[in-house]
Amino acid sequence: MSDRAAIEQLARLVGIEAHYTDTFGQTRDVSDEALLALIGAFGLPQDPAVARRELAEQRRRVPLGLGPVHLVNAEAAHPELALRLPDGCREIFWACHLESGEERSGRLAPASAGARFAMPLPPGLPLGYHQLDLEAGSVTARLSLVVAPAQCHLPPELGPGARRWGLTCQLYGLRSTTNWAIGDFTDLARLARAAGSYAAVTIGINPLHALFGAEPLHISPYAPSSRAHIDYLYIDVAAVPGFTEDEAVRKLIEEKQFAVTLAAARSARLVDYRAVAACKRPVLEALFRRFRTHELGTEGAAKTQLGRAFRDFQRDGGQSLTDFSVFEALHEHYCRAGRGFSWQDWPASVRSPRSPEVAEFVAAHRDSVEFFQYLQWEADRQIAAAAATGRKAGLSLGLYRDLAVGVDPNGAEAWADQELIAPGASIGAPPDAFNRTGQNWGLAPVNPLILQRRGYTPFIALLRANMRHAGILRIDHVMSLNRLYWIPSGMEASAGAYVSYPFDDLLRLVALESHRQACAVIGEDLGTVPVGFRETMRSATVLSYRVLVFERGHDRGFIPAAGYPPLAAASAATHDIATLKGFWLGHDITWRRRLDLYPDADIAEADQRERSRDRRLLLDALVSEGLLAPERIGQFLSESGDPAYSTELGDAILIYLARSRARLMLIQLEDVVGEGEQANLPGTIDAHPNWRRRASRSLEELVSGADLPRIAALIQEGRLRSARG
């Protein structure tokens, strides 16, 4: 066997694809160097022969050939479990402990003495997480039996024939007369109430994941510290219990420096995260001190209903909440000491969450750790209140939350579970039409071998945390259930390879948690999508994410409204691409030129020509749908090709989308008010004001103005027309 063949064989054993087809239809071969580096990221020796022996030995040591978890298809009439029996085994004893507390047990006699045996599982197992104990000869095994459905929860609002709509926003960007220079959960409640009154069924928001409390300049919601916890900056400080009564709080907000800082942040065009944190943090600390005195008492025992609710939250949060809060306290401690941003720069003794030194730190800083737990509790209370407000106003599906594909390797999630994170690699995307050199998102990949070994418990916990208080969950880059593009550290983004994940199991777990949390699922399936992937997701009743600018026919023309698939969420744009106005006027192309993001001038010119053609094709689609008279085309596109944007054009495009067969239509708040700039420009960090743009209009203006009701009426009419067929 050649060296290349040996490397490819080893790569296949751990799920690394040595070849892939890119978005341009070209086959790319991953280099030997990259394959070996990624094999090393799995924790394996880079010598293929040694690594194969190690993997074989790991498999041999597994009792009865079973992993820690087995997914049972709820639809299977006669589910089975494949066993590898020890020599001479004639009888198997089993005991199944159901999640409900019920127990079932029995014994089986294999029909033959062969090493392989298909063991029938107990009939009628309910959906959920159960435990199975086995004894075969002298060998015992214990595993989790997860009975999961094939399809996700689909509420009537998204069922066959449904034509609903929802609003999406970047929560941080909401501008109001009451917030502290960043959108908060009270703003979210007000927007949800308004949207519900106009027959929207959901409000979609950017990921609320916890960022870095000690360093508020790391601001991307898609590169968080922890996806299981919430960014405390979204807390409405004035809505925290005790705010109006506390003397220490009153003194803080009356200080001149506080007033100057807050006024400057409120008047700024962009969100000033450092100023927001400087205002919110000391007030929240004062409120926590008050909370301990009035609600918990001097000994820490709960003495009021609020205090008991907090203690319950701490208990239910378990190790995950503890680890996150300890990380926040440590991170703040070492950032203040100048020991670096990453936990990998901390003293070796505190890099492990279970070290004695970490336990000593917690004992000495118990108040600090509990403060961060308090912030999580208050954030959870406020988002729950916002969701309830929306539902009461008619927002029948409530909040639509967003789950990022990965985390910052320097953050809490990576520190707390270092075994799960694959070192020496990051995730991203191969070259495509929008990013010709590929993308390195700098996010830590999860090791699929460890994830399986852990019975998928980290994945299940993430789903639960992000389905909380939500009626819809959007899974960012949902292809990650099937495969992820890993890039070896130190290499270019184009040098990466796809790594496979246990797709069938992960999809079943999404379906199970979707039912248990009564939460529908949208899969963001943009980019390089594997063959057959969308069909599989459709069978699982996961809504496809369809964006207007990408929905094209073979001739590159925009597909007609009737051509959209029903089981989909259709949107005019996303946070990563231009708004309607920005697309039409080419703001995104201007930004890429300004920041020198094109590999060469020819590609930049090709993009410009393609945009010119796209404008004409979109106008043709609007004319074909009867939304624009042919003689009006010149109003939006001159003979020389110069574009002009107006409310009329934006409305026509939104109505076009509203007439689609997609069961859910999503409208960005930016497109309601005609914003020209997008939230994020992929391929940039600081050069473009990513995740910092504030709405040009206040929430009060939006709620009381004419744009939202006008757009809502147009959308409702388009949705009804689509439903009538």
XYZ file of C-alpha atoms in Angstrom:
725
model
C 0.000 0.000 0.000
C 1.373 3.423 -0.979
C 1.867 6.142 1.600
C -1.049 8.119 0.123
C -3.328 5.087 0.171
C -2.431 4.361 3.799
C -3.132 7.968 4.814
C -6.468 7.976 2.978
C -7.480 4.673 4.572
C -6.752 6.028 8.054
C -8.568 9.274 7.262
C -11.671 7.281 6.260
C -11.581 5.364 9.543
C -12.084 8.577 11.515
C -14.391 10.209 8.975
C -12.015 12.595 7.180
C -12.803 12.948 3.466
C -9.668 12.978 1.335
C -11.581 14.487 -1.619
C -14.622 16.730 -1.949
C -16.576 18.588 -4.619
C -16.672 22.346 -4.158
C -19.496 24.753 -4.957
C -18.095 25.219 -8.481
C -18.372 21.495 -9.195
C -14.625 20.921 -9.055
C -13.086 17.968 -7.211
C -10.472 19.008 -4.677
C -7.856 16.631 -3.279
C -6.795 17.269 0.298
C -3.022 17.238 0.724
C -1.193 14.551 2.704
C 0.052 17.241 5.062
C -3.482 18.440 5.826
C -4.838 14.905 6.274
C -2.073 13.988 8.711
C -2.580 17.221 10.648
C -6.312 16.526 10.993
C -5.655 12.917 12.025
C -3.463 14.380 14.757
C -6.331 16.680 15.788
C -8.305 13.519 16.595
C -5.613 12.663 19.128
C -4.168 9.855 17.011
C -0.544 9.152 16.050
C 0.292 10.420 12.578
C 1.892 7.086 11.666
C -1.014 5.380 9.809
C -0.086 1.846 10.908
C 0.203 2.811 14.587
C -3.032 4.805 14.470
C -4.945 1.911 12.855
C -3.745 -0.472 15.566
C -4.804 1.997 18.253
C -8.296 2.351 16.749
C -8.668 -1.422 16.426
C -7.650 -1.873 20.062
C -10.191 0.729 21.163
C -12.952 -1.126 19.316
C -11.859 -4.463 20.739
C -12.111 -3.178 24.307
C -15.769 -2.119 23.916
C -17.965 -4.639 25.840
C -20.194 -6.688 23.531
C -19.259 -4.365 20.658
C -21.579 -1.679 22.026
C -21.004 2.024 22.311
C -22.377 4.097 25.172
C -25.580 4.965 23.296
C -27.909 3.348 20.802
C -30.559 5.290 18.891
C -33.807 3.365 18.454
C -36.100 4.338 15.595
C -39.461 4.985 17.224
C -41.196 3.806 14.047
C -39.473 0.399 13.986
C -41.935 -2.451 14.580
C -39.243 -4.811 15.843
C -36.146 -2.843 16.912
C -32.940 -4.777 17.457
C -29.541 -4.266 19.006
C -26.481 -5.815 17.349
C -24.249 -7.570 19.914
C -20.822 -9.155 19.701
C -21.126 -12.106 22.077
C -18.213 -13.625 23.972
C -17.175 -17.174 23.154
C -19.473 -19.796 24.616
C -22.254 -17.383 25.560
C -25.611 -19.176 25.632
C -27.763 -16.716 27.537
C -28.232 -12.956 27.824
C -29.806 -11.194 30.799
C -31.150 -7.701 30.228
C -32.764 -4.974 32.305
C -34.192 -1.785 30.825
C -34.714 1.178 33.151
C -37.172 3.567 31.532
C -36.980 7.305 31.970
C -40.341 7.191 33.767
C -38.912 4.907 36.464
C -40.534 1.748 35.099
C -38.275 -1.292 34.781
C -38.437 -4.194 32.351
C -36.164 -7.217 32.307
C -35.761 -10.659 30.805
C -33.413 -13.244 29.364
C -32.681 -14.410 25.856
C -31.042 -17.495 24.440
C -29.250 -16.885 21.108
C -30.342 -19.388 18.498
C -26.758 -20.081 17.501
C -23.364 -19.843 19.120
C -22.140 -17.273 16.590
C -20.375 -14.164 17.811
C -22.931 -11.836 16.209
C -26.439 -11.639 17.603
C -29.356 -9.320 16.790
C -31.001 -8.892 20.157
C -34.709 -7.941 20.040
C -35.364 -4.850 22.136
C -38.361 -4.566 24.480
C -41.462 -3.670 22.437
C -43.330 -0.422 22.894
C -40.491 1.645 24.318
C -41.683 5.246 24.777
C -39.876 8.239 23.317
C -37.044 9.352 25.539
C -33.816 8.382 27.248
C -33.617 4.961 28.878
C -30.845 2.772 30.271
C -30.118 -0.820 29.270
C -27.979 -3.211 31.336
C -26.753 -6.414 29.709
C -24.998 -9.516 30.984
C -23.692 -12.050 28.488
C -21.555 -14.754 30.058
C -18.920 -12.995 32.105
C -19.276 -9.702 30.190
C -21.491 -6.833 31.310
C -22.382 -3.642 29.500
C -24.469 -0.557 30.154
C -25.681 1.850 27.526
C -28.232 4.552 26.935
C -31.198 3.613 24.752
C -32.605 6.700 23.080
C -35.970 6.192 21.417
C -36.354 9.013 18.915
C -38.846 9.872 16.157
C -37.957 10.380 12.518
C -39.582 13.805 12.298
C -39.330 17.051 14.226
C -42.219 18.776 15.935
C -44.266 20.777 13.449
C -46.941 23.023 14.976
C -50.206 23.721 13.107
C -48.876 27.187 12.184
C -46.268 25.459 10.006
C -48.340 22.485 8.889
C -49.530 21.645 5.348
C -51.062 24.628 3.596
C -49.774 27.118 6.176
C -48.623 30.560 5.038
C -47.196 32.450 8.017
C -44.706 35.225 8.490
C -42.250 36.403 11.111
C -39.923 39.284 11.808
C -36.186 38.944 12.439
C -33.837 41.396 14.106
C -30.362 41.841 15.498
C -31.321 42.336 19.137
C -28.181 44.295 20.044
C -29.025 46.843 17.325
C -32.455 47.869 18.630
C -32.467 51.522 19.568
C -34.993 52.742 22.154
C -35.457 55.631 24.560
C -35.150 53.289 27.530
C -32.316 50.886 26.716
C -28.720 51.495 27.718
C -27.301 51.840 24.186
C -27.884 48.192 23.275
C -31.091 46.303 22.560
C -32.349 44.395 25.586
C -35.019 41.900 26.574
C -37.560 44.630 27.350
C -37.078 45.935 23.798
C -37.562 42.396 22.549
C -40.841 42.121 24.465
C -42.088 45.401 22.975
C -41.167 44.345 19.447
C -42.745 40.915 19.989
C -45.961 42.566 21.205
C -46.080 44.801 18.121
C -45.310 41.972 15.679
C -47.910 39.717 17.303
C -50.544 42.418 16.912
C -49.877 42.410 13.153
C -50.354 38.627 12.805
C -46.676 37.640 12.811
C -46.141 34.214 14.377
C -42.525 34.598 15.477
C -39.670 36.998 16.208
C -36.268 35.719 15.086
C -33.195 36.960 16.928
C -29.435 36.611 16.581
C -27.746 34.038 18.836
C -27.959 35.154 22.472
C -24.916 33.067 23.414
C -22.633 34.240 26.190
C -19.623 36.156 24.941
C -16.754 37.230 27.214
C -17.795 39.252 30.247
C -14.219 40.303 30.981
C -13.518 41.499 27.449
C -16.591 43.064 25.783
C -14.815 43.677 22.473
C -15.216 40.059 21.346
C -18.679 40.652 19.959
C -19.587 38.093 17.295
C -22.667 36.124 18.395
C -21.451 33.323 16.120
C -18.096 33.019 17.928
C -19.274 32.805 21.533
C -17.654 31.688 24.753
C -20.606 29.400 25.560
C -23.654 28.412 23.534
C -25.449 27.040 26.587
C -25.593 30.416 28.346
C -26.752 33.956 27.606
C -24.880 37.210 27.082
C -25.665 39.298 30.155
C -25.505 42.598 28.227
C -29.039 41.893 26.957
C -30.407 42.247 30.496
C -32.574 45.322 30.967
C -30.950 46.615 34.142
C -33.912 48.843 34.983
C -36.175 45.768 35.021
C -34.056 43.874 37.573
C -35.791 43.509 40.959
C -34.642 46.211 43.355
C -33.465 48.712 40.722
C -35.818 51.524 41.730
C -35.363 50.982 45.477
C -31.635 50.512 45.867
C -29.694 53.487 47.217
C -26.335 52.228 45.907
C -27.805 51.939 42.409
C -29.224 55.451 42.622
C -25.805 56.853 43.555
C -24.116 55.005 40.713
C -26.433 56.282 38.001
C -26.283 59.815 39.360
C -22.492 59.951 38.999
C -21.316 62.366 36.308
C -19.027 59.838 34.631
C -21.871 57.329 34.378
C -24.165 59.888 32.768
C -21.488 61.002 30.293
C -20.609 57.439 29.309
C -24.230 56.383 28.833
C -25.177 59.514 26.892
C -22.236 59.070 24.523
C -23.080 55.410 23.953
C -26.743 56.198 23.325
C -25.893 58.836 20.729
C -23.284 56.689 18.951
C -24.004 55.311 15.486
C -22.583 51.912 16.445
C -22.962 49.806 19.576
C -20.136 50.652 21.976
C -19.888 47.362 23.845
C -17.192 48.590 26.217
C -19.294 51.594 27.250
C -22.398 49.442 27.646
C -20.503 47.046 29.899
C -19.030 49.951 31.881
C -22.554 51.167 32.622
C -24.332 47.871 33.210
C -21.750 45.896 35.136
C -21.409 48.033 38.326
C -25.178 48.473 38.586
C -25.757 44.738 38.245
C -23.135 44.106 40.922
C -24.958 46.498 43.258
C -28.254 44.770 42.512
C -26.676 41.393 43.265
C -25.459 42.652 46.635
C -28.978 43.811 47.368
C -30.380 40.482 46.191
C -28.121 38.524 48.538
C -29.205 40.662 51.487
C -32.936 40.831 50.786
C -33.657 37.537 49.027
C -30.979 35.110 50.234
C -30.051 36.371 53.669
C -26.657 36.491 55.338
C -26.158 32.723 55.284
C -27.119 32.377 51.635
C -30.298 30.405 52.274
C -33.306 31.540 50.241
C -35.814 33.486 52.326
C -38.188 34.810 49.625
C -39.897 33.462 46.518
C -37.299 35.165 44.298
C -34.491 33.720 46.380
C -35.949 30.227 46.100
C -36.332 30.651 42.335
C -32.651 31.553 42.097
C -31.591 28.549 44.184
C -33.741 26.304 41.971
C -32.068 27.786 38.892
C -28.627 27.094 40.359
C -29.587 23.504 41.143
C -31.158 22.862 37.739
C -28.173 24.462 35.960
C -25.930 21.794 37.438
C -22.306 21.368 36.430
C -22.767 23.334 33.215
C -23.817 26.508 35.043
C -21.115 26.035 37.666
C -18.367 25.560 35.075
C -19.483 28.580 33.083
C -19.616 30.812 36.155
C -16.243 29.606 37.406
C -14.738 30.291 33.988
C -16.173 33.820 33.983
C -14.674 34.508 37.412
C -11.288 33.062 36.438
C -11.280 34.826 33.088
C -11.970 38.160 34.726
C -9.312 37.510 37.364
C -6.567 36.727 34.842
C -7.577 39.411 32.348
C -7.248 41.999 35.130
C -3.880 40.515 36.050
C -2.702 40.858 32.442
C -2.301 37.110 31.952
C -3.894 37.073 28.491
C -7.294 36.557 26.929
C -7.123 32.782 26.440
C -7.429 30.250 29.259
C -4.499 28.490 27.620
C -2.351 31.428 28.821
C -3.395 30.904 32.455
C -1.164 29.084 34.917
C -1.182 25.367 34.135
C -2.755 24.595 37.512
C -6.053 26.303 36.598
C -6.362 25.224 32.993
C -8.288 22.147 34.087
C -11.767 22.813 35.548
C -11.383 19.880 37.964
C -7.995 20.827 39.407
C -7.519 21.422 43.166
C -6.314 24.941 42.387
C -9.602 25.751 40.633
C -11.494 24.428 43.657
C -9.381 26.686 45.885
C -10.120 29.658 43.632
C -13.855 28.966 43.834
C -13.710 28.770 47.630
C -11.922 32.115 47.769
C -14.160 33.811 45.163
C -17.552 32.267 45.887
C -19.379 35.602 45.647
C -17.917 36.275 42.207
C -18.928 32.844 40.928
C -22.447 33.258 42.304
C -22.708 36.704 40.719
C -22.266 35.187 37.274
C -24.928 32.598 38.104
C -27.212 35.439 39.153
C -26.694 37.132 35.773
C -27.714 33.947 33.988
C -30.803 33.630 36.155
C -31.879 37.213 35.495
C -31.245 36.860 31.744
C -33.346 33.684 31.721
C -36.160 35.425 33.628
C -36.213 38.326 31.205
C -36.147 36.291 28.014
C -38.965 34.137 29.430
C -40.974 37.293 30.081
C -40.335 38.550 26.535
C -41.496 35.243 25.065
C -44.649 35.300 27.209
C -45.411 38.892 26.184
C -45.184 37.973 22.514
C -47.405 34.932 22.820
C -50.008 36.917 24.750
C -50.053 39.475 21.918
C -50.663 36.795 19.275
C -47.107 35.749 18.437
C -48.235 32.132 18.427
C -44.813 30.528 17.922
C -43.050 32.970 20.209
C -39.316 33.414 19.871
C -37.152 31.966 17.111
C -33.692 31.403 18.554
C -30.450 30.728 16.736
C -27.812 28.091 17.578
C -24.291 28.900 16.368
C -22.220 26.156 14.767
C -19.253 26.453 17.126
C -17.456 28.334 19.881
C -14.333 30.385 20.396
C -11.565 27.963 21.484
C -10.538 30.481 24.164
C -13.911 30.479 25.888
C -15.891 28.756 28.613
C -17.285 25.886 26.559
C -13.830 24.861 25.333
C -12.269 25.200 28.815
C -14.994 23.238 30.577
C -14.882 20.268 28.181
C -11.415 20.047 26.692
C -11.749 16.375 25.788
C -14.605 17.211 23.416
C -12.743 19.897 21.479
C -10.317 18.839 18.748
C -7.083 20.841 19.148
C -4.989 21.831 16.175
C -7.912 22.634 13.869
C -10.685 25.149 13.338
C -13.881 25.077 11.320
C -14.832 27.167 8.322
C -15.909 26.824 4.706
C -14.152 25.967 1.450
C -13.867 28.531 -1.355
C -17.196 29.582 -2.840
C -18.669 32.377 -4.951
C -18.789 34.774 -1.990
C -15.374 33.921 -0.544
C -12.989 32.750 -3.248
C -10.210 31.885 -0.811
C -12.421 30.036 1.676
C -13.290 31.012 5.226
C -11.659 30.193 8.543
C -14.204 30.993 11.244
C -11.685 30.369 14.027
C -14.158 28.129 15.843
C -13.274 24.991 17.777
C -14.468 21.735 16.171
C -16.125 19.020 18.241
C -14.426 15.628 17.979
C -17.164 13.294 16.658
C -15.471 10.210 18.152
C -15.562 11.736 21.636
C -19.117 12.994 21.100
C -20.280 9.441 20.394
C -18.237 8.078 23.286
C -20.030 10.539 25.578
C -23.445 9.357 24.429
C -24.127 12.708 22.704
C -24.903 14.338 26.056
C -23.145 17.660 25.208
C -25.186 17.955 22.003
C -28.454 17.168 23.794
C -27.702 19.792 26.444
C -27.058 22.426 23.764
C -30.362 21.705 22.051
C -32.248 22.014 25.318
C -30.524 25.248 26.300
C -31.322 26.898 22.986
C -34.874 25.589 22.593
C -35.665 27.074 26.004
C -38.369 29.770 25.789
C -38.535 29.300 22.000
C -41.067 28.000 19.496
C -38.524 27.695 16.674
C -34.818 26.926 16.697
C -32.648 27.834 13.733
C -29.550 25.651 13.529
C -26.785 27.647 11.885
C -24.876 25.736 9.190
C -27.079 22.689 9.743
C -24.846 20.647 7.426
C -22.651 20.280 10.525
C -24.956 17.437 11.575
C -23.535 15.588 8.587
C -20.056 17.033 8.056
C -17.892 20.020 8.937
C -15.022 21.634 7.092
C -11.925 21.439 9.322
C -8.824 23.547 8.650
C -5.482 22.476 10.166
C -3.913 25.160 12.338
C -1.452 27.315 10.418
C -2.822 26.404 6.984
C -4.901 28.410 4.528
C -8.687 28.033 4.583
C -8.553 26.395 1.165
C -6.379 23.564 2.560
C -9.093 22.037 4.751
C -11.098 18.841 4.520
C -14.583 17.685 5.430
C -15.015 15.585 8.564
C -18.080 13.353 8.888
C -20.404 13.341 11.899
C -22.968 10.687 12.970
C -25.716 12.303 10.913
C -28.547 9.818 11.492
C -28.109 9.848 15.260
C -27.766 13.626 15.551
C -30.814 14.239 13.376
C -32.903 11.848 15.480
C -31.782 13.651 18.629
C -32.827 16.985 17.108
C -36.230 15.448 16.357
C -36.609 14.038 19.869
C -35.720 17.292 21.611
C -37.905 19.205 19.160
C -40.893 17.154 20.351
C -39.990 17.332 24.015
C -39.588 21.122 23.886
C -42.464 21.678 21.391
C -40.000 23.586 19.209
C -39.931 23.537 15.404
C -36.553 23.485 13.639
C -35.135 25.495 10.741
C -31.894 24.266 9.202
C -29.657 26.945 7.675
C -28.636 24.964 4.607
C -26.753 27.567 2.571
C -23.347 27.064 1.003
C -21.890 23.724 -0.075
C -24.700 21.245 0.588
C -24.048 17.479 0.259
C -26.044 15.586 -2.346
C -29.333 14.354 -0.876
C -28.940 16.376 2.320
C -31.935 18.641 1.791
C -34.142 15.674 0.958
C -33.161 13.966 4.207
C -33.881 17.110 6.197
C -37.242 17.501 4.507
C -38.144 13.946 5.504
C -37.311 14.933 9.083
C -39.647 17.980 8.759
C -36.790 20.427 9.246
C -37.612 23.648 7.422
C -35.104 24.562 4.733
C -33.696 28.097 4.830
C -34.341 29.707 1.451
C -32.884 33.137 0.683
C -34.168 35.088 -2.308
C -30.790 35.860 -3.911
C -29.794 32.174 -3.929
C -33.060 30.746 -5.296
C -32.287 30.514 -8.999
C -33.184 28.388 -11.961
C -30.767 26.744 -14.387
C -30.663 29.990 -16.382
C -29.687 31.912 -13.193
C -33.095 33.619 -13.236
C -34.991 33.979 -9.954
C -37.347 31.068 -9.474
C -41.035 32.014 -9.499
C -42.808 32.425 -6.179
C -44.664 29.172 -6.801
C -41.316 27.375 -7.158
C -40.316 27.654 -3.494
C -40.588 24.400 -1.528
C -43.421 24.409 1.035
C -41.382 23.113 3.973
C -39.182 26.176 4.078
C -38.513 29.499 5.730
C -38.083 32.051 2.951
C -36.170 35.273 3.538
C -35.099 38.193 1.396
C -31.690 38.349 3.067
C -29.651 37.258 6.093
C -27.191 38.895 8.476
C -24.286 37.706 6.274
C -25.472 39.199 2.993
C -26.654 42.578 1.824
C -30.023 43.984 2.818
C -32.504 44.491 -0.018
C -31.401 48.094 -0.423
C -27.744 47.171 -0.037
C -28.049 44.396 -2.617
C -29.736 46.671 -5.129
C -27.223 49.484 -4.714
C -24.233 47.146 -4.467
C -23.075 48.257 -1.027
C -21.591 44.841 -0.292
C -19.490 44.932 -3.466
C -18.328 48.437 -2.594
C -17.238 47.223 0.838
C -15.336 44.269 -0.630
C -13.534 46.538 -3.064
C -12.727 49.057 -0.335
C -11.331 46.392 1.962
C -9.457 44.549 -0.826
C -11.331 41.304 -0.218
C -11.246 40.185 -3.853
C -8.308 37.962 -4.873
C -7.889 40.014 -8.051
C -9.503 42.770 -10.101
C -11.020 40.337 -12.621
C -13.117 38.630 -9.939
C -14.261 42.008 -8.627
C -15.352 43.030 -12.105
C -17.106 39.702 -12.612
C -19.035 40.264 -9.373
C -20.063 43.714 -10.564
C -21.277 42.351 -13.901
C -23.175 39.551 -12.198
C -24.912 42.028 -9.885
C -25.954 44.130 -12.876
C -27.440 41.041 -14.473
C -29.125 40.034 -11.200
C -30.875 43.388 -10.948
C -32.358 42.904 -14.395
C -33.348 39.309 -13.627
C -35.053 40.337 -10.405
C -37.008 43.037 -12.213
C -38.041 40.447 -14.799
C -39.292 38.194 -11.991
C -41.328 41.034 -10.477
C -42.834 41.850 -13.866
C -43.657 38.191 -14.447
C -45.461 38.070 -11.086
C -47.483 41.182 -11.984
C -45.865 43.224 -9.229
C -44.191 45.716 -11.519
C -45.334 47.192 -14.838
C -42.734 46.744 -17.611
C -42.690 50.479 -18.306
C -41.633 51.119 -14.680
C -38.350 49.214 -14.989
C -36.445 52.338 -15.985
C -37.380 53.929 -12.669
C -35.183 51.412 -10.843
C -32.549 50.659 -13.474
C -31.401 53.248 -15.995
C -30.361 52.434 -19.548
C -26.736 52.737 -18.456
C -27.386 50.234 -15.653
C -27.344 52.664 -12.712
C -29.622 51.335 -9.947
C -32.128 53.360 -7.923
C -33.870 51.985 -4.859
C -37.223 53.006 -3.423
C -39.844 51.785 -0.965
C -41.955 50.690 -3.912
C -39.256 48.335 -5.160
C -38.601 46.929 -1.691
C -42.317 46.320 -1.158
C -42.621 44.533 -4.510
C -39.752 42.199 -3.622
C -41.268 41.378 -0.219
C -44.684 40.719 -1.768
C -42.986 38.455 -4.319
C -41.524 36.435 -1.471
C -44.809 36.495 0.442
C -46.477 34.784 -2.511
C -44.063 31.868 -2.308
C -45.226 28.437 -1.202
C -42.852 28.522 1.777
C -44.855 27.973 4.954
C -42.898 30.650 6.781
C -41.680 33.952 5.413
C -39.114 35.933 7.388
C -38.582 39.673 7.068
C -35.497 41.404 8.425
C -36.225 44.515 10.441
C -33.557 46.194 8.289
C -35.712 45.607 5.216
C -38.842 46.939 6.903
C -37.177 50.324 7.442
C -34.947 50.294 4.343
C -31.482 49.966 5.885
C -28.655 49.896 3.370
C -25.942 48.145 5.389
C -25.739 44.520 6.503
C -24.994 43.230 9.998
C -21.883 41.240 9.082
C -19.506 41.112 6.128
C -17.955 37.610 6.015
C -14.197 37.604 5.743
C -13.774 40.652 7.977
C -13.384 41.218 11.719
C -12.680 44.879 12.513
C -12.439 46.465 9.070
C -16.241 46.360 8.664
C -18.458 47.257 11.671
C -19.722 43.711 12.134
C -22.318 43.123 14.868
C -22.250 46.802 15.859
C -24.793 48.511 13.628
C -27.652 50.199 15.458
C -31.064 50.659 13.857
C -31.513 54.041 12.187
C -34.954 54.348 13.736
C -35.916 53.946 17.348
C -38.152 51.150 18.518
C -40.756 53.736 19.456
C -40.733 55.107 15.901
C -40.999 51.637 14.469
C -43.875 50.549 16.712
C -45.889 53.734 16.248
C -44.897 54.432 12.629
C -46.480 53.425 9.355
C -43.850 51.048 7.927
C -44.489 47.965 10.072
C -48.301 47.924 9.679
C -47.963 48.672 5.961
C -45.463 45.876 5.404
C -47.508 43.497 7.581
C -50.645 44.185 5.539
C -48.812 43.617 2.261
C -47.293 40.389 3.540
C -50.599 39.108 4.886
C -52.242 39.743 1.523
C -49.425 37.948 -0.297
C -49.543 35.033 2.125
C -53.319 34.662 1.700
C -52.966 34.768 -2.078
C -50.339 32.044 -1.934
C -52.549 29.885 0.289
C -55.444 30.208 -2.154
C -53.117 28.867 -4.815
